Amino acid sequence: MKEEDVLTAKMIESGELNRWKELLRMRLTECGWRDQVKLLCRDAIKQGNVEEMTVDQLNAEVTPKARTLVPDAVKIELLTKIKTFLQENTIQESQ
């Protein structure tokens, strides 16, 4: 098993992955990101042909814009938690 697969399994088994997902949801709601994405979706639907637009097309149009709207503070917080987890678990494996 590759080291990446082992770490992913540890993230899942420990519950960290779910905690990170919940933290991300909470932070994105707090900063208004979800509301901004809803507006992006509404605008995309208004500009396109709503009868012919698929969910995949809407997703392809909105996702790049939505990613740029994630505040740096949210990215940094989550990346810090992930890095800490990886450092702690990589050290434990090498001992």
mmCIF file of C-alpha atoms in Angstrom:
data_model
loop_
_atom_site.group_PDB
_atom_site.id
_atom_site.type_symbol
_atom_site.label_atom_id
_atom_site.label_comp_id
_atom_site.label_asym_id
_atom_site.label_seq_id
_atom_site.Cartn_x
_atom_site.Cartn_y
_atom_site.Cartn_z
ATOM 1 C CA MET A 1 0.000 0.000 0.000
ATOM 2 C CA LYS A 2 1.356 3.430 -0.956
ATOM 3 C CA GLU A 3 2.095 5.982 1.766
ATOM 4 C CA GLU A 4 -0.587 8.247 0.310
ATOM 5 C CA ASP A 5 -3.190 5.483 0.624
ATOM 6 C CA VAL A 6 -2.107 4.739 4.208
ATOM 7 C CA LEU A 7 -2.434 8.417 5.191
ATOM 8 C CA THR A 8 -5.817 8.702 3.504
ATOM 9 C CA ALA A 9 -7.025 5.634 5.386
ATOM 10 C CA LYS A 10 -5.765 7.163 8.666
ATOM 11 C CA MET A 11 -7.602 10.412 7.912
ATOM 12 C CA ILE A 12 -10.826 8.490 7.403
ATOM 13 C CA GLU A 13 -10.378 6.068 10.335
ATOM 14 C CA SER A 14 -9.492 8.835 12.775
ATOM 15 C CA GLY A 15 -12.465 10.936 11.718
ATOM 16 C CA GLU A 16 -10.200 13.839 10.761
ATOM 17 C CA LEU A 17 -11.438 13.936 7.180
ATOM 18 C CA ASN A 18 -15.050 14.378 8.328
ATOM 19 C CA ARG A 19 -14.020 17.006 10.893
ATOM 20 C CA TRP A 20 -12.191 18.952 8.180
ATOM 21 C CA LYS A 21 -15.189 18.760 5.865
ATOM 22 C CA GLU A 22 -17.488 20.028 8.615
ATOM 23 C CA LEU A 23 -15.049 22.821 9.506
ATOM 24 C CA LEU A 24 -14.889 23.849 5.841
ATOM 25 C CA ARG A 25 -18.695 23.894 5.547
ATOM 26 C CA MET A 26 -18.969 25.981 8.695
ATOM 27 C CA ARG A 27 -16.280 28.489 7.653
ATOM 28 C CA LEU A 28 -17.702 28.883 4.143
ATOM 29 C CA THR A 29 -21.154 29.552 5.581
ATOM 30 C CA GLU A 30 -19.784 32.028 8.141
ATOM 31 C CA CYS A 31 -17.948 34.092 5.525
ATOM 32 C CA GLY A 32 -20.903 34.214 3.127
ATOM 33 C CA TRP A 33 -19.249 32.075 0.444
ATOM 34 C CA ARG A 34 -22.266 29.810 0.071
ATOM 35 C CA ASP A 35 -24.525 32.806 -0.558
ATOM 36 C CA GLN A 36 -22.083 34.127 -3.163
ATOM 37 C CA VAL A 37 -22.095 30.767 -4.941
ATOM 38 C CA LYS A 38 -25.895 30.695 -4.927
ATOM 39 C CA LEU A 39 -25.860 34.084 -6.654
ATOM 40 C CA LEU A 40 -23.322 32.809 -9.205
ATOM 41 C CA CYS A 41 -25.634 29.887 -9.947
ATOM 42 C CA ARG A 42 -28.649 32.147 -10.342
ATOM 43 C CA ASP A 43 -26.734 34.457 -12.674
ATOM 44 C CA ALA A 44 -25.457 31.554 -14.762
ATOM 45 C CA ILE A 45 -28.968 30.154 -15.091
ATOM 46 C CA LYS A 46 -30.391 33.560 -16.053
ATOM 47 C CA GLN A 47 -27.713 34.074 -18.703
ATOM 48 C CA GLY A 48 -28.028 30.594 -20.161
ATOM 49 C CA ASN A 49 -30.959 28.677 -21.551
ATOM 50 C CA VAL A 50 -32.451 27.204 -18.378
ATOM 51 C CA GLU A 51 -34.328 24.487 -20.289
ATOM 52 C CA GLU A 52 -31.152 23.190 -21.899
ATOM 53 C CA MET A 53 -28.617 23.778 -19.090
ATOM 54 C CA THR A 54 -27.535 20.637 -17.280
ATOM 55 C CA VAL A 55 -26.207 20.383 -13.753
ATOM 56 C CA ASP A 56 -22.810 19.444 -15.211
ATOM 57 C CA GLN A 57 -22.772 22.584 -17.363
ATOM 58 C CA LEU A 58 -23.756 24.746 -14.402
ATOM 59 C CA ASN A 59 -21.084 23.093 -12.280
ATOM 60 C CA ALA A 60 -18.433 23.619 -14.973
ATOM 61 C CA GLU A 61 -19.309 27.298 -15.226
ATOM 62 C CA VAL A 62 -19.600 28.103 -11.522
ATOM 63 C CA THR A 63 -16.840 25.964 -9.955
ATOM 64 C CA PRO A 64 -13.805 27.969 -11.175
ATOM 65 C CA LYS A 65 -15.378 31.223 -10.003
ATOM 66 C CA ALA A 66 -16.459 29.705 -6.688
ATOM 67 C CA ARG A 67 -12.957 28.429 -5.956
ATOM 68 C CA THR A 68 -11.525 31.913 -6.346
ATOM 69 C CA LEU A 69 -14.028 33.234 -3.791
ATOM 70 C CA VAL A 70 -12.830 30.982 -0.951
ATOM 71 C CA PRO A 71 -11.141 33.363 1.516
ATOM 72 C CA ASP A 72 -7.407 32.880 2.054
ATOM 73 C CA ALA A 73 -7.953 32.622 5.817
ATOM 74 C CA VAL A 74 -10.176 29.570 5.305
ATOM 75 C CA LYS A 75 -7.635 27.946 2.989
ATOM 76 C CA ILE A 76 -4.785 28.615 5.417
ATOM 77 C CA GLU A 77 -6.705 27.271 8.421
ATOM 78 C CA LEU A 78 -7.590 24.016 6.676
ATOM 79 C CA LEU A 79 -4.137 23.556 5.128
ATOM 80 C CA THR A 80 -2.534 24.087 8.539
ATOM 81 C CA LYS A 81 -4.692 21.359 10.063
ATOM 82 C CA ILE A 82 -3.897 18.981 7.203
ATOM 83 C CA LYS A 83 -0.150 19.688 7.383
ATOM 84 C CA THR A 84 -0.137 19.113 11.134
ATOM 85 C CA PHE A 85 -1.938 15.794 10.701
ATOM 86 C CA LEU A 86 0.470 14.705 7.977
ATOM 87 C CA GLN A 87 3.531 15.688 9.998
ATOM 88 C CA GLU A 88 2.306 13.869 13.086
ATOM 89 C CA ASN A 89 1.392 10.733 11.176
ATOM 90 C CA THR A 90 4.472 10.683 8.983
ATOM 91 C CA ILE A 91 6.686 10.972 12.079
ATOM 92 C CA GLN A 92 4.794 8.154 13.827
ATOM 93 C CA GLU A 93 5.247 5.860 10.830
ATOM 94 C CA SER A 94 8.977 6.448 10.578
ATOM 95 C CA GLN A 95 9.569 5.597 14.268
#
